[in-house]
Short mmCIF file of N, CA and C in Angstrom, two decimals:
data_model
loop_
_atom_site.label_atom_id
_atom_site.label_comp_id
_atom_site.label_asym_id
_atom_site.label_seq_id
_atom_site.Cartn_x
_atom_site.Cartn_y
_atom_site.Cartn_z
N MET A 9 10.60 17.90 6.94
CA MET A 9 10.37 16.69 7.55
C MET A 9 8.82 16.43 7.05
N ARG A 10 8.58 15.05 6.80
CA ARG A 10 7.19 14.68 6.41
C ARG A 10 6.66 13.91 7.64
N VAL A 11 5.52 14.19 8.03
CA VAL A 11 4.89 13.53 9.03
C VAL A 11 3.59 12.68 8.53
N TYR A 12 3.57 11.38 8.85
CA TYR A 12 2.52 10.64 8.33
C TYR A 12 1.52 10.20 9.43
N GLN A 13 0.29 10.02 8.97
CA GLN A 13 -0.75 9.51 9.86
C GLN A 13 -0.81 7.91 9.42
N PHE A 14 -0.74 6.99 10.36
CA PHE A 14 -0.68 5.57 10.11
C PHE A 14 -1.56 4.86 11.07
N THR A 15 -2.38 3.90 10.62
CA THR A 15 -3.06 3.04 11.35
C THR A 15 -3.24 1.72 10.74
N GLU A 16 -3.13 0.75 11.41
CA GLU A 16 -3.13 -0.71 10.97
C GLU A 16 -4.55 -1.03 10.56
N GLN A 17 -5.66 -0.20 10.90
CA GLN A 17 -7.03 -0.47 10.57
C GLN A 17 -7.46 -1.82 11.29
N PRO A 18 -7.28 -1.85 12.68
CA PRO A 18 -7.57 -3.05 13.43
C PRO A 18 -8.98 -3.25 13.62
N TYR A 19 -9.42 -4.50 13.75
CA TYR A 19 -10.83 -4.97 13.92
C TYR A 19 -10.79 -5.47 15.49
N PHE A 20 -10.52 -4.45 16.31
CA PHE A 20 -10.34 -4.78 17.70
C PHE A 20 -11.51 -5.40 18.55
N PRO A 21 -12.78 -5.44 18.02
CA PRO A 21 -13.70 -6.26 18.79
C PRO A 21 -13.40 -7.65 18.74
N ALA A 22 -12.67 -8.26 18.00
CA ALA A 22 -12.36 -9.75 17.96
C ALA A 22 -11.32 -9.98 18.95
N TRP A 23 -10.65 -9.04 19.37
CA TRP A 23 -9.40 -9.41 20.18
C TRP A 23 -9.58 -10.26 21.46
N PRO A 24 -10.69 -9.75 22.26
CA PRO A 24 -10.93 -10.54 23.51
C PRO A 24 -11.17 -12.01 23.37
N GLU A 25 -11.95 -12.34 22.26
CA GLU A 25 -12.35 -13.74 21.95
C GLU A 25 -11.37 -14.53 21.14
N HIS A 26 -10.41 -13.80 20.53
CA HIS A 26 -9.59 -14.64 19.65
C HIS A 26 -8.62 -15.58 20.25
N THR A 27 -8.51 -16.69 19.86
CA THR A 27 -7.44 -17.50 20.27
C THR A 27 -6.33 -17.60 19.20
N GLY A 28 -5.12 -17.91 19.67
CA GLY A 28 -3.98 -17.78 18.78
C GLY A 28 -3.49 -16.43 18.60
N SER A 29 -2.72 -16.43 17.41
CA SER A 29 -2.04 -15.09 16.99
C SER A 29 -3.06 -14.25 16.35
N LEU A 30 -2.97 -12.96 16.73
CA LEU A 30 -3.85 -11.97 16.10
C LEU A 30 -3.39 -11.61 14.76
N ARG A 31 -2.14 -11.97 14.29
CA ARG A 31 -1.50 -11.65 13.05
C ARG A 31 -1.86 -12.65 11.95
N VAL A 32 -2.56 -13.71 12.43
CA VAL A 32 -3.06 -14.82 11.51
C VAL A 32 -4.44 -14.34 10.90
N ASN A 33 -4.80 -14.89 9.79
CA ASN A 33 -6.05 -14.36 9.21
C ASN A 33 -7.25 -14.65 10.10
N LEU A 34 -8.14 -13.79 10.11
CA LEU A 34 -9.35 -13.73 10.92
C LEU A 34 -10.48 -14.25 10.11
N PRO A 35 -11.16 -15.22 10.56
CA PRO A 35 -12.22 -15.91 9.75
C PRO A 35 -13.36 -14.90 9.72
N ASN A 36 -14.08 -14.75 8.57
CA ASN A 36 -15.12 -13.77 8.31
C ASN A 36 -16.25 -14.01 9.49
N GLY A 37 -16.44 -15.23 9.91
CA GLY A 37 -17.42 -15.47 10.81
C GLY A 37 -17.27 -14.73 12.22
N LYS A 38 -16.10 -14.23 12.45
CA LYS A 38 -15.73 -13.59 13.74
C LYS A 38 -15.92 -12.12 13.60
N GLN A 39 -16.28 -11.66 12.38
CA GLN A 39 -16.50 -10.15 12.15
C GLN A 39 -18.00 -9.93 12.04
N ASP A 40 -18.43 -8.79 12.66
CA ASP A 40 -19.88 -8.23 12.28
C ASP A 40 -19.78 -7.32 11.32
N PRO A 41 -20.43 -7.45 10.14
CA PRO A 41 -20.40 -6.64 9.04
C PRO A 41 -20.65 -5.15 9.44
N ALA A 42 -21.65 -4.93 10.22
CA ALA A 42 -21.90 -3.48 10.53
C ALA A 42 -20.88 -2.81 11.28
N ILE A 43 -20.24 -3.67 12.35
CA ILE A 43 -19.11 -2.97 13.07
C ILE A 43 -17.96 -2.77 12.20
N ALA A 44 -17.77 -3.73 11.22
CA ALA A 44 -16.42 -3.74 10.40
C ALA A 44 -16.74 -2.36 9.45
N ALA A 45 -17.82 -2.26 8.89
CA ALA A 45 -18.18 -1.07 8.15
C ALA A 45 -18.04 0.24 8.84
N ASP A 46 -18.45 0.21 10.14
CA ASP A 46 -18.19 1.57 10.90
C ASP A 46 -16.88 1.84 11.06
N LEU A 47 -16.08 0.81 11.32
CA LEU A 47 -14.69 0.99 11.63
C LEU A 47 -13.98 1.42 10.29
N LEU A 48 -14.38 0.82 9.17
CA LEU A 48 -13.63 1.39 7.97
C LEU A 48 -14.05 2.75 7.77
N HIS A 49 -15.35 3.19 7.98
CA HIS A 49 -15.66 4.56 7.82
C HIS A 49 -14.81 5.47 8.74
N ARG A 50 -14.60 4.91 9.98
CA ARG A 50 -13.97 5.74 10.86
C ARG A 50 -12.38 5.86 10.28
N TYR A 51 -11.84 4.91 9.88
CA TYR A 51 -10.43 5.02 9.43
C TYR A 51 -10.27 5.92 8.24
N TYR A 52 -11.33 5.92 7.35
CA TYR A 52 -11.31 6.79 6.09
C TYR A 52 -11.49 8.23 6.69
N ASP A 53 -12.33 8.50 7.67
CA ASP A 53 -12.50 9.80 8.13
C ASP A 53 -11.23 10.29 8.76
N GLU A 54 -10.48 9.44 9.55
CA GLU A 54 -9.24 9.89 10.21
C GLU A 54 -8.26 10.19 9.07
N TRP A 55 -8.16 9.46 7.99
CA TRP A 55 -7.27 9.72 6.89
C TRP A 55 -7.71 11.02 6.23
N LEU A 56 -9.05 11.37 6.08
CA LEU A 56 -9.41 12.71 5.44
C LEU A 56 -9.06 13.95 6.43
N LEU A 57 -9.20 13.61 7.70
CA LEU A 57 -8.83 14.63 8.61
C LEU A 57 -7.26 14.78 8.62
N ALA A 58 -6.39 13.77 8.52
CA ALA A 58 -4.98 14.00 8.34
C ALA A 58 -4.76 14.84 7.22
N ASP A 59 -5.32 14.54 6.20
CA ASP A 59 -5.13 15.38 4.88
C ASP A 59 -5.61 16.99 5.17
N GLU A 60 -6.50 17.07 5.72
CA GLU A 60 -6.85 18.57 6.12
C GLU A 60 -5.92 19.10 7.09
N LEU A 61 -5.33 18.44 7.96
CA LEU A 61 -4.37 18.98 8.83
C LEU A 61 -2.89 19.05 8.28
N GLY A 62 -2.85 18.58 7.07
CA GLY A 62 -1.59 18.73 6.39
C GLY A 62 -0.47 17.44 6.56
N LEU A 63 -1.15 16.35 7.11
CA LEU A 63 -0.25 15.24 7.26
C LEU A 63 -0.30 14.34 6.10
N ASP A 64 0.78 13.55 5.81
CA ASP A 64 0.81 12.66 4.78
C ASP A 64 0.11 11.20 5.37
N ILE A 65 -0.15 10.28 4.41
CA ILE A 65 -0.89 9.23 4.80
C ILE A 65 -0.07 7.97 4.40
N MET A 66 0.07 6.94 5.39
CA MET A 66 0.74 5.77 5.09
C MET A 66 -0.30 4.56 5.42
N ILE A 67 -0.40 3.64 4.27
CA ILE A 67 -1.42 2.48 4.43
C ILE A 67 -0.51 1.33 4.36
N ASN A 68 -1.07 0.29 5.14
CA ASN A 68 -0.36 -0.98 5.09
C ASN A 68 -1.38 -1.98 5.03
N GLU A 69 -1.02 -3.29 4.74
CA GLU A 69 -1.90 -4.41 4.61
C GLU A 69 -1.21 -5.55 5.34
N HIS A 70 -2.24 -6.43 5.89
CA HIS A 70 -1.85 -7.61 6.60
C HIS A 70 -2.81 -8.85 6.20
N HIS A 71 -3.50 -8.73 5.18
CA HIS A 71 -4.47 -9.73 4.43
C HIS A 71 -5.45 -10.18 5.47
N SER A 72 -6.22 -9.36 5.96
CA SER A 72 -7.39 -9.50 6.81
C SER A 72 -7.14 -10.12 8.04
N THR A 73 -6.36 -9.59 8.84
CA THR A 73 -6.10 -10.12 10.28
C THR A 73 -6.88 -9.20 11.33
N ALA A 74 -6.90 -9.66 12.53
CA ALA A 74 -7.54 -9.02 13.50
C ALA A 74 -6.80 -7.55 13.86
N THR A 75 -5.57 -7.52 13.34
CA THR A 75 -4.99 -6.20 13.62
C THR A 75 -4.84 -5.38 12.49
N CYS A 76 -5.27 -5.85 11.29
CA CYS A 76 -5.39 -5.07 10.11
C CYS A 76 -6.52 -5.67 9.10
N MET A 77 -7.59 -4.87 8.99
CA MET A 77 -8.78 -5.46 8.22
C MET A 77 -8.47 -5.33 6.60
N SER A 78 -7.50 -4.62 6.21
CA SER A 78 -7.07 -4.37 4.82
C SER A 78 -6.42 -5.61 4.17
N SER A 79 -6.93 -6.07 3.17
CA SER A 79 -6.38 -7.16 2.52
C SER A 79 -5.38 -6.82 1.43
N THR A 80 -5.60 -5.50 0.85
CA THR A 80 -4.64 -4.88 -0.05
C THR A 80 -4.88 -3.43 0.12
N ALA A 81 -3.64 -2.86 -0.06
CA ALA A 81 -3.34 -1.36 0.20
C ALA A 81 -4.03 -0.66 -1.07
N ILE A 82 -4.11 -1.19 -2.14
CA ILE A 82 -4.55 -0.44 -3.48
C ILE A 82 -6.03 0.11 -3.37
N VAL A 83 -6.82 -0.60 -2.48
CA VAL A 83 -8.21 -0.12 -2.43
C VAL A 83 -8.12 1.10 -1.68
N ALA A 84 -7.54 1.13 -0.56
CA ALA A 84 -7.49 2.36 0.21
C ALA A 84 -6.89 3.57 -0.43
N LEU A 85 -5.67 3.20 -1.14
CA LEU A 85 -4.98 4.21 -1.85
C LEU A 85 -5.75 4.83 -2.94
N SER A 86 -6.50 4.12 -3.65
CA SER A 86 -7.33 4.35 -4.77
C SER A 86 -8.44 5.40 -4.33
N VAL A 87 -9.10 5.05 -3.19
CA VAL A 87 -10.13 5.88 -2.66
C VAL A 87 -9.57 7.25 -2.26
N LEU A 88 -8.37 7.05 -1.41
CA LEU A 88 -7.76 8.31 -1.01
C LEU A 88 -7.16 9.16 -2.02
N ALA A 89 -6.79 8.71 -3.26
CA ALA A 89 -6.04 9.38 -4.26
C ALA A 89 -7.30 10.31 -4.79
N ARG A 90 -8.47 9.85 -4.88
CA ARG A 90 -9.57 10.64 -5.24
C ARG A 90 -9.99 11.63 -4.19
N GLU A 91 -10.00 11.35 -2.97
CA GLU A 91 -10.60 12.13 -1.94
C GLU A 91 -9.82 13.10 -1.20
N THR A 92 -8.40 12.82 -1.17
CA THR A 92 -7.51 13.81 -0.50
C THR A 92 -6.94 14.82 -1.49
N LYS A 93 -6.60 15.99 -0.90
CA LYS A 93 -6.16 17.20 -1.61
C LYS A 93 -4.65 17.26 -1.60
N ARG A 94 -3.88 17.10 -0.40
CA ARG A 94 -2.64 17.53 -0.36
C ARG A 94 -1.65 16.27 0.13
N ALA A 95 -2.29 15.42 0.74
CA ALA A 95 -1.51 14.36 1.45
C ALA A 95 -0.64 13.51 0.48
N ARG A 96 0.53 13.24 0.78
CA ARG A 96 1.32 12.25 0.06
C ARG A 96 1.01 10.96 0.49
N LEU A 97 0.52 10.05 -0.43
CA LEU A 97 0.18 8.63 -0.04
C LEU A 97 1.37 7.68 -0.18
N SER A 98 1.42 6.98 0.75
CA SER A 98 2.39 5.88 0.76
C SER A 98 1.92 4.65 1.29
N HIS A 99 2.61 3.51 0.74
CA HIS A 99 2.22 2.04 1.13
C HIS A 99 3.28 1.41 1.89
N ARG A 100 3.07 0.74 2.96
CA ARG A 100 4.05 0.03 3.71
C ARG A 100 3.66 -1.50 3.43
N PRO A 101 4.53 -2.14 2.66
CA PRO A 101 4.21 -3.62 2.27
C PRO A 101 4.56 -4.40 3.49
N PRO A 102 3.60 -5.51 3.54
CA PRO A 102 3.88 -6.43 4.78
C PRO A 102 5.33 -7.09 4.89
N ALA A 103 5.73 -7.24 6.17
CA ALA A 103 7.07 -7.93 6.41
C ALA A 103 7.23 -9.25 5.54
N GLY A 104 8.42 -9.24 5.10
CA GLY A 104 8.55 -10.47 4.19
C GLY A 104 8.31 -10.38 2.75
N SER A 105 7.61 -9.33 2.30
CA SER A 105 7.30 -9.05 0.97
C SER A 105 8.59 -8.68 0.17
N ALA A 106 8.40 -8.94 -1.13
CA ALA A 106 9.64 -8.55 -2.07
C ALA A 106 9.93 -7.12 -1.96
N ALA A 107 8.93 -6.18 -1.89
CA ALA A 107 9.21 -4.82 -1.77
C ALA A 107 9.97 -4.48 -0.57
N ARG A 108 9.62 -5.07 0.55
CA ARG A 108 10.40 -4.76 1.80
C ARG A 108 11.88 -5.35 1.72
N ARG A 109 12.00 -6.33 1.11
CA ARG A 109 13.49 -7.04 0.93
C ARG A 109 14.34 -6.21 0.08
N ARG A 110 13.77 -5.34 -0.91
CA ARG A 110 14.55 -4.65 -1.75
C ARG A 110 15.43 -3.48 -1.00
N GLY A 111 14.88 -3.04 -0.08
CA GLY A 111 15.52 -2.07 0.64
C GLY A 111 14.78 -0.78 0.86
N THR A 112 15.19 0.15 1.66
CA THR A 112 14.49 1.33 1.87
C THR A 112 14.44 2.22 0.66
N ARG A 113 15.63 2.45 0.12
CA ARG A 113 15.67 3.33 -1.04
C ARG A 113 14.76 2.84 -2.40
N ASP A 114 14.84 1.60 -2.60
CA ASP A 114 14.02 1.16 -3.61
C ASP A 114 12.55 1.05 -3.27
N HIS A 115 12.33 0.82 -2.03
CA HIS A 115 11.06 0.67 -1.63
C HIS A 115 10.34 2.06 -1.68
N ARG A 116 10.97 3.13 -1.12
CA ARG A 116 10.33 4.53 -1.37
C ARG A 116 10.10 4.87 -2.84
N ARG A 117 11.10 4.55 -3.69
CA ARG A 117 10.91 4.98 -5.01
C ARG A 117 9.84 4.14 -5.72
N ALA A 118 9.63 2.83 -5.27
CA ALA A 118 8.65 2.15 -5.96
C ALA A 118 7.29 2.29 -5.57
N VAL A 119 7.08 2.66 -4.23
CA VAL A 119 5.69 2.79 -3.71
C VAL A 119 5.14 4.07 -3.10
N ALA A 120 6.02 4.92 -3.03
CA ALA A 120 5.60 6.41 -2.41
C ALA A 120 5.18 6.98 -3.67
N TRP A 121 4.05 7.88 -3.39
CA TRP A 121 3.31 8.43 -4.48
C TRP A 121 3.62 10.03 -4.22
N PRO A 122 3.88 10.75 -5.55
CA PRO A 122 4.03 12.12 -5.34
C PRO A 122 2.94 12.92 -4.72
N ALA A 123 3.23 14.08 -4.16
CA ALA A 123 2.25 14.95 -3.52
C ALA A 123 1.37 15.48 -4.81
#
């Protein structure tokens, strides 16, 4: 059985003041660059710890929303491919994307990375 560490990489400081859906793009003006940087460092630290603990890592993207700061999974996957030692890296495409519509079997073959 494979166990994955997963986080949506939220920018939660914007949640109390945000009006409307949190799944809609978050304007840059609502983000503090220093807080966003600290959060991204925290998420990378969590992924590296997951690797040390023997967990696999799953990344997702929601194109810069308040619930997911990542606009593309390839950036995080590229960094983690260099920095991790054992974790299997995987990408969960956003709902409605072509990769998700292809079905689970094709999705795993297309986007799961070998250990």
